[in-house]
Structure formats: structure tokens, C-alpha cells
Backbone as CSV, one residue per row, in Angstrom:
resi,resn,N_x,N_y,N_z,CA_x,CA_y,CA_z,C_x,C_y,C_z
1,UNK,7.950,6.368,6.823,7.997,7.678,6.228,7.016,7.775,5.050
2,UNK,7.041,6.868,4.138,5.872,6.839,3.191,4.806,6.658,3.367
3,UNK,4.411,5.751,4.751,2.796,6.249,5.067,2.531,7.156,5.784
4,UNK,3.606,8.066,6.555,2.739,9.156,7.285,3.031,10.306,5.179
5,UNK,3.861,10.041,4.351,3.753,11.409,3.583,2.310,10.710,2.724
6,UNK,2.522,9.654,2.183,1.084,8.893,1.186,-0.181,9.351,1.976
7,UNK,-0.434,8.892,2.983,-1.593,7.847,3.840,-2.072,8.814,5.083
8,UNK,-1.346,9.489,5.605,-1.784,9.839,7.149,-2.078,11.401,6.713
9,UNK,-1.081,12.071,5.842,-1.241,13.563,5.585,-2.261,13.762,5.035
10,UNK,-3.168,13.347,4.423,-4.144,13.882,3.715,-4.705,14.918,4.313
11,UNK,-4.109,15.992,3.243,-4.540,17.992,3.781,-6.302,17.886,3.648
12,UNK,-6.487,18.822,4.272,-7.975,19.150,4.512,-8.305,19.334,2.779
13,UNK,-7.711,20.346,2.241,-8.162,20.699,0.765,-7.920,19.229,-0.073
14,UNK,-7.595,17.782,0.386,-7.457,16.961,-0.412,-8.466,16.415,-0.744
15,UNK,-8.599,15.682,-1.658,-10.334,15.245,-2.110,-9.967,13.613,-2.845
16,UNK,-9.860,12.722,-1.819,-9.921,11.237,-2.521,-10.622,10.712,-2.523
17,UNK,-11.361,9.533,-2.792,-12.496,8.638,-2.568,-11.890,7.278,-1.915
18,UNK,-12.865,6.423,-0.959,-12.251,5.002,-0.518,-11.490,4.501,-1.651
19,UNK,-12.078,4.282,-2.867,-11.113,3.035,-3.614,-9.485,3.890,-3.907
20,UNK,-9.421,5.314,-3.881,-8.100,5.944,-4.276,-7.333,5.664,-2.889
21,UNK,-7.955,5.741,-1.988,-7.528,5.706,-0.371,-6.700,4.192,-0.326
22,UNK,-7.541,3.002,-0.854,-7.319,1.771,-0.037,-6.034,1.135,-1.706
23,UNK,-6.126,2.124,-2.555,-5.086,2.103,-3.698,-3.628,2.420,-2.816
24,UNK,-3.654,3.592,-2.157,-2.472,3.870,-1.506,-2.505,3.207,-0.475
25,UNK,-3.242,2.579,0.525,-3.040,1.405,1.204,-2.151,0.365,0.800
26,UNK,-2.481,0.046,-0.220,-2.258,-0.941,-0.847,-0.624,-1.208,-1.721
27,UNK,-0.576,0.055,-2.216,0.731,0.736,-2.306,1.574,0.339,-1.461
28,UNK,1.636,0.859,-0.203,2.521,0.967,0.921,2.492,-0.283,1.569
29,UNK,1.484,-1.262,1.143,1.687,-2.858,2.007,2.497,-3.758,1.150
30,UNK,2.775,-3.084,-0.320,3.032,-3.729,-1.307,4.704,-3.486,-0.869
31,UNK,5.054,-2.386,-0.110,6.700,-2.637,0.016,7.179,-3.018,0.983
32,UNK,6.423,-3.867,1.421,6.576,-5.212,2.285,6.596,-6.448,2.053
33,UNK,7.491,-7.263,2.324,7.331,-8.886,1.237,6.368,-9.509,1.843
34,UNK,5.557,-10.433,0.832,4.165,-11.367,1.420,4.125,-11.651,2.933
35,UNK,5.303,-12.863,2.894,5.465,-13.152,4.448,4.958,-12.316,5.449
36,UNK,5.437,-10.606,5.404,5.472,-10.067,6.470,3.900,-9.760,6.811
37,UNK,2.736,-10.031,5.703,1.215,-9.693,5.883,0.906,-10.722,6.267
38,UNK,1.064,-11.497,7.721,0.885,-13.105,8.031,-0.681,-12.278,8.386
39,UNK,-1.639,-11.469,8.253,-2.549,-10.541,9.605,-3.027,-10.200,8.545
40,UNK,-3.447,-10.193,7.224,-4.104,-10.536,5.930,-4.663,-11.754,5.328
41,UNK,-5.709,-11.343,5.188,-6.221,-12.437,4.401,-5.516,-13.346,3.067
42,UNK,-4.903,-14.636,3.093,-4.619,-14.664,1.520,-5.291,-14.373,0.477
43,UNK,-6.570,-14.090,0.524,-7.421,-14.107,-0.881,-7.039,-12.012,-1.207
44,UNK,-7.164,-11.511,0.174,-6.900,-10.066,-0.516,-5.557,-9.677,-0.867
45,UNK,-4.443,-10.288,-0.028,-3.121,-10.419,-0.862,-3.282,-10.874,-2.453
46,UNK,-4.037,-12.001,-2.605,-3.534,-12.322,-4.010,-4.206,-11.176,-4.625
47,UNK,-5.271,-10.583,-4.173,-6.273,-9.731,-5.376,-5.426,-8.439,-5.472
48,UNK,-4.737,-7.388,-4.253,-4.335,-6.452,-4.339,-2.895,-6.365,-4.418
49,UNK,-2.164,-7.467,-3.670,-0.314,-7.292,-3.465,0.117,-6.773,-5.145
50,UNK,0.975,-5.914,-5.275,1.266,-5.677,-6.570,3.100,-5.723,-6.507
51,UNK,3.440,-6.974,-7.015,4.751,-7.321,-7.172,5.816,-6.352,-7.847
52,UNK,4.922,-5.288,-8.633,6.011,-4.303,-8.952,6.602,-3.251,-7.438
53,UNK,5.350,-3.140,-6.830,6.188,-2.513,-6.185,7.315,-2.798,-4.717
54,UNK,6.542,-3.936,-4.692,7.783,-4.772,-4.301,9.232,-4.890,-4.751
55,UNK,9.363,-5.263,-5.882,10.606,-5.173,-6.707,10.641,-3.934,-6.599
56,UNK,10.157,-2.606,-7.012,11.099,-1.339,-6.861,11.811,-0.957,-5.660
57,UNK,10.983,-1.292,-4.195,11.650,-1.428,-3.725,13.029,-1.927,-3.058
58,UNK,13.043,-3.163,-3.453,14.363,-4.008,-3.424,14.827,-3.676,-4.460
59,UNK,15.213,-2.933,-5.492,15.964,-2.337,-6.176,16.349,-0.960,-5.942
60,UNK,15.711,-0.020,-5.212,16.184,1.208,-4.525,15.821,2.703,-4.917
């Protein structure tokens, strides 16, 4: 549900650039625990995974 409302909707009148794009990528891989990105590189996990939002998620 959060990547088709984040990631897939982008309205015609929206105006992002790649790095805002692969930010919300990045977002939405982040509320997934490490393990489950076995299909990632480790070096771009360590550079982008952002552990907060991990934890918000497992907190609710």
C-alpha cells in the first residue's frame, strides 16, 4: 500500500528528480528488515538502509 501511494502514483503535475525518487525507494525498502534484501547489494544496504525507519515500523 505504501508503494503504490509513495512510489507508483506519481500524478502527472508531480515534479521529482532521480535522487528524491530513489529517497522514496529507499524509504519503502527500509520497512523491510535487512535479511529480507538478500537481491541487494551489501555495500548499497549499508549506504542507504535507514534503521529509523525500520524501527517505526515495528513500533506501529
Amino acid at each position: 500500500e505504501e508503494f503504490e501511494e509513495q512510489f507508483v502514483q506519481q500524478g502527472y503535475d508531480t515534479s521529482r528528480d532521480i535522487d528524491e525518487t530513489l529517497d522514496i525507494g529507499w524509504d519503502l525498502l527500509s520497512m523491510l528488515p535487512k535479511p529480507e534484501l538478500n537481491r541487494i547489494d551489501e555495500e548499497n544496504i549499508e549506504e542507504h538502509y535507514r534503521e529509523d525507519v525500520e524501527a517505526e515500523v515495528a513500533v506501529g
